[in-house]
Short mmCIF file of C-alpha atoms in Angstrom, two decimals:
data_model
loop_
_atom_site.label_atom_id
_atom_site.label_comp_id
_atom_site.label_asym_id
_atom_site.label_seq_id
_atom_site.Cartn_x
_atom_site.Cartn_y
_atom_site.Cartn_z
CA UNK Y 1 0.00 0.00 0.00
CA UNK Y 2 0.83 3.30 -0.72
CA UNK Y 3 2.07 6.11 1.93
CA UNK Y 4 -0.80 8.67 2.81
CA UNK Y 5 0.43 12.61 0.82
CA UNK Y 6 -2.05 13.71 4.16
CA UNK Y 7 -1.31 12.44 8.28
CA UNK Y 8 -3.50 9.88 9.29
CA UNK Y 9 -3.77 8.26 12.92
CA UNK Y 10 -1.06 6.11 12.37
CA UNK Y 11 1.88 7.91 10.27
CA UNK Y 12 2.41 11.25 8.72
CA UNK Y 13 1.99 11.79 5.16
CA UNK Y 14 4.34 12.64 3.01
CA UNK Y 15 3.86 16.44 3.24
CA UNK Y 16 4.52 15.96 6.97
CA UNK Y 17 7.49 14.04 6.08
CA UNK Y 18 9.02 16.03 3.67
CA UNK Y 19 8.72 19.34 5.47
CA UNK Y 20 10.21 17.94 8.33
CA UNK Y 21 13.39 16.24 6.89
CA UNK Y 22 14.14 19.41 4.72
CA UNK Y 23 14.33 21.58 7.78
CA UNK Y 24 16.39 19.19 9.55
CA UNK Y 25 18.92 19.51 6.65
CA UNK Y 26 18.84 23.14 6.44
CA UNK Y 27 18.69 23.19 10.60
CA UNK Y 28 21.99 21.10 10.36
CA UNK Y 29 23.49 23.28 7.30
CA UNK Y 30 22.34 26.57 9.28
CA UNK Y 31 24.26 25.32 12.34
CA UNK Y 32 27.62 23.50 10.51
CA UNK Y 33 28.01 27.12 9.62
CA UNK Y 34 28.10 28.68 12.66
CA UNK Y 35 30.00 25.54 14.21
CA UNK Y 36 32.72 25.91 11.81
CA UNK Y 37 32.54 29.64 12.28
CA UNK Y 38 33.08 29.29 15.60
CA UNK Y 39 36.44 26.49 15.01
CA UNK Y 40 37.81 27.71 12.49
CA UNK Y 41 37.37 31.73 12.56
CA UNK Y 42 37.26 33.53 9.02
CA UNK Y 43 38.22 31.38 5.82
CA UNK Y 44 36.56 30.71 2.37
CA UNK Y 45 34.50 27.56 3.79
CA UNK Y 46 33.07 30.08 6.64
CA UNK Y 47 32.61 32.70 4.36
CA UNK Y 48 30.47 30.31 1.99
CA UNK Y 49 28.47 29.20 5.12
CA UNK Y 50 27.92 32.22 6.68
CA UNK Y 51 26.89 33.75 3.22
CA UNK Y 52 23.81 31.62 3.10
CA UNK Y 53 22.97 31.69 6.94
CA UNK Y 54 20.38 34.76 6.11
CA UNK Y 55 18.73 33.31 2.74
CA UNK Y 56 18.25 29.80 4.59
CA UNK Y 57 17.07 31.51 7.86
CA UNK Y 58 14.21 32.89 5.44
CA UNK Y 59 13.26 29.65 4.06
CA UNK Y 60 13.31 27.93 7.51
CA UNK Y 61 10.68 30.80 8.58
CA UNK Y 62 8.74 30.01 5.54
CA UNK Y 63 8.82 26.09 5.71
CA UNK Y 64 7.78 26.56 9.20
CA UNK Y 65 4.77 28.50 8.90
CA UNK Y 66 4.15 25.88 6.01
CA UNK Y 67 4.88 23.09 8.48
CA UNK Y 68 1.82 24.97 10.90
CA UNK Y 69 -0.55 25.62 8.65
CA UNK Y 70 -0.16 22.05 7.44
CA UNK Y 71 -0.25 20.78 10.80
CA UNK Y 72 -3.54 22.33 11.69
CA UNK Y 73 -5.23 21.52 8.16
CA UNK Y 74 -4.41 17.68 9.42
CA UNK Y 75 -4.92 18.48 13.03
CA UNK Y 76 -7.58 15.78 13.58
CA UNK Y 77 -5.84 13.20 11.48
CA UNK Y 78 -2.59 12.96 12.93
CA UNK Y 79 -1.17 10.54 15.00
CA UNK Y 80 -2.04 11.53 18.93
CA UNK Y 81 0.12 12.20 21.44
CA UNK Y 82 0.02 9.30 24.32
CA UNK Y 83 -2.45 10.50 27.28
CA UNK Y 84 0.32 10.06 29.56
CA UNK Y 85 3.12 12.62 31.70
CA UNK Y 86 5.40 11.56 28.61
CA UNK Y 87 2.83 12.38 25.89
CA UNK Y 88 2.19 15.93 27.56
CA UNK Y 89 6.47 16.42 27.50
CA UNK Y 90 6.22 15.45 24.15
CA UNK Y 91 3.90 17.89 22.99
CA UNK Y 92 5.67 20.69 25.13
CA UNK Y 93 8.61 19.75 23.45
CA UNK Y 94 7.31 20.45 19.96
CA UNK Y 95 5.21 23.76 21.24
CA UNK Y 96 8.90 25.05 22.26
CA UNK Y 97 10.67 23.72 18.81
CA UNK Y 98 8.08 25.72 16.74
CA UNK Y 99 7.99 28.85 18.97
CA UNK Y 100 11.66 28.89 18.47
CA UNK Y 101 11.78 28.07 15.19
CA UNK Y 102 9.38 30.92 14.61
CA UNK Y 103 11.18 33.27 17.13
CA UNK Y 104 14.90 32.92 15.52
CA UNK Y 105 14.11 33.69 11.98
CA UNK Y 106 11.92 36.80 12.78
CA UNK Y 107 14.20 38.79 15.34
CA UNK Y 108 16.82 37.97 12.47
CA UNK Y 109 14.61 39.57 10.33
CA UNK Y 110 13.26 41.91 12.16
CA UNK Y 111 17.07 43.26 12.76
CA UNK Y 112 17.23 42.72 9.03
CA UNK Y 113 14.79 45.76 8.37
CA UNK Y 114 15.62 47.90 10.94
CA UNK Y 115 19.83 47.74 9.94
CA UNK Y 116 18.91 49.92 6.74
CA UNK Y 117 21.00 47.93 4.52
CA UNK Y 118 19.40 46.02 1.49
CA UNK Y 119 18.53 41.98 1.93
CA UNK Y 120 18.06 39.97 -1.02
CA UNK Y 121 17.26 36.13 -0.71
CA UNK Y 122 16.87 33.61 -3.21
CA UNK Y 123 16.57 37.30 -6.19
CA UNK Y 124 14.23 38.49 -4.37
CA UNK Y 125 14.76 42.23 -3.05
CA UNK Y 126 13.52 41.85 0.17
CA UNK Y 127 14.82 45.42 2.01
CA UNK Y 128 16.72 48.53 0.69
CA UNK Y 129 19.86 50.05 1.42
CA UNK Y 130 18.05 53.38 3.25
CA UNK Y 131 21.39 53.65 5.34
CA UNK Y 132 19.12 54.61 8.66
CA UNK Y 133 19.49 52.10 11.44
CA UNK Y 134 16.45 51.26 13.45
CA UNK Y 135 17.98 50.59 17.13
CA UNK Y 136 14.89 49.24 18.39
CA UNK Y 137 14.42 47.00 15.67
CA UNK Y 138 18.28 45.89 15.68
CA UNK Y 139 19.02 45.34 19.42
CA UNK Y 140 16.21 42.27 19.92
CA UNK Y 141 18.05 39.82 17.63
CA UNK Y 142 21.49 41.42 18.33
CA UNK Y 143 20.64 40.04 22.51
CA UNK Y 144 18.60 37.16 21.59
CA UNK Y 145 18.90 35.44 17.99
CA UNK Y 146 22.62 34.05 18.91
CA UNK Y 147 21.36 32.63 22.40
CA UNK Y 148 18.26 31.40 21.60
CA UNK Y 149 19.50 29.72 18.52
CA UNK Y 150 21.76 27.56 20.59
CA UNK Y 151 18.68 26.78 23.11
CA UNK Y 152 17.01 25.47 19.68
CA UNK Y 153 19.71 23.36 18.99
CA UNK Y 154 19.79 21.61 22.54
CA UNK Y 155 16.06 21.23 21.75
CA UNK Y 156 16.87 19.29 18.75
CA UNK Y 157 19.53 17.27 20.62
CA UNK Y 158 16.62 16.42 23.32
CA UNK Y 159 14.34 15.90 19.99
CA UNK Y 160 16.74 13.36 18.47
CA UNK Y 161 17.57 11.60 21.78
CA UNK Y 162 13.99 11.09 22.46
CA UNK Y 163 13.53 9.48 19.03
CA UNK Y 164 16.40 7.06 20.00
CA UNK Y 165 14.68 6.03 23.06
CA UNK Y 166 11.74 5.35 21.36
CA UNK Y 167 13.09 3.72 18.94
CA UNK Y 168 15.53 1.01 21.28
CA UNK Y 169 14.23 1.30 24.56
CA UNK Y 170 10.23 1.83 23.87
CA UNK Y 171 10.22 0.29 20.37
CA UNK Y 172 7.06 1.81 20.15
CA UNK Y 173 7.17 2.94 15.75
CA UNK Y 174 7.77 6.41 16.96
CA UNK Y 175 10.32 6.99 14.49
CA UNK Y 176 8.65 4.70 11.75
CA UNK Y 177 5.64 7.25 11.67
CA UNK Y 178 8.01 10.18 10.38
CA UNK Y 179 10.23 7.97 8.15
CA UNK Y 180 6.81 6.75 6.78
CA UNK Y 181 9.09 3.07 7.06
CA UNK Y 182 7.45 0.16 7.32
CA UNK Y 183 4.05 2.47 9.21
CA UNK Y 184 1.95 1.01 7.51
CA UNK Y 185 2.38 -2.53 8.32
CA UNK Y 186 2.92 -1.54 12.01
CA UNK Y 187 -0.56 -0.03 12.00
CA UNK Y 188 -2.25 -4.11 12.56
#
């Protein structure tokens, strides 16, 4: 049988699926760049990286409001969270991902507009150079974006450990349901 393209009870479609393993490659691209930044200091290879960190950011924004309004057009389909202590962590867990993942990408671009110099992503002019800096529009993502960013990515380490444990201690099809492997047939 054929995957689901929408979430059903038992897996997520392939939508679901697709949204989420494209932002966990651009997640890991986003921070390899600032990893290596941080090693290495200023070469080519960081200048590359750090080149795209803004265009990506963008997309990441946009893939995640996709990833919402996706979510809630399936919201009755999808598989449940377990009624338990562990199933309410679990959905606190994702509530924080997606605030965050929301929160990053728009102080970055709120500084964006308020630093007066022109932003173009993907050829599309998205600010111009006015040359007029906009403090209170800078100085949010100038405190915040760096932190919070690395709060994100222990999120994502807790996110991927919990998928482990599911997967060899619970071996419950947690991870089966997002790789759309096998779901079906675990579904009996």
């Amino acid at each position: 049988m054929k995957l689901p393209w929408q979430d059903s009870e038992h897996v997520y479609g392939l939508i679901s699926r697709r949204l989420h393993w494209a932002m966990a490659l651009l997640f890991a691209w986003q921070f390899l760049g600032m990893l290596i930044k941080l090693a290495i200091g200023r070469s080519p290879l960081t200048a590359f990286l750090v080149g795209t960190h803004r265009p990506v950011g963008l997309l990441l924004l946009v893939l995640c409001l996709l990833r919402i309004f996706w979510a809630l057009a399936n919201a009755k389909r999808r598989p449940a969270y377990a009624a338990t202590r562990g199933g309410q962590l679990a959905r606190l867990g994702h509530i924080m991902l997606y605030v965050l993942m929301l929160l990053i990408p728009s102080l970055a671009l709120l500084r964006q507009f308020g630093s007066g110099k022109a932003f173009s992503a993907f050829g599309i002019q998205l600010t111009q150079d006015t040359g007029i800096e906009i403090a209170w529009m800078v100085a949010p993502a100038d405190l915040l974006h760096g932190l919070l960013a690395w709060c994100l990515l222990a999120l994502i380490a807790g996110h991927v450990l919990m998928v482990l444990i599911h997967r060899y201690r619970f071996r419950d099809g947690t991870l089966a349901r997002m790789l759309g492997k096998n779901a079906l047939a675990q579904r009996g």
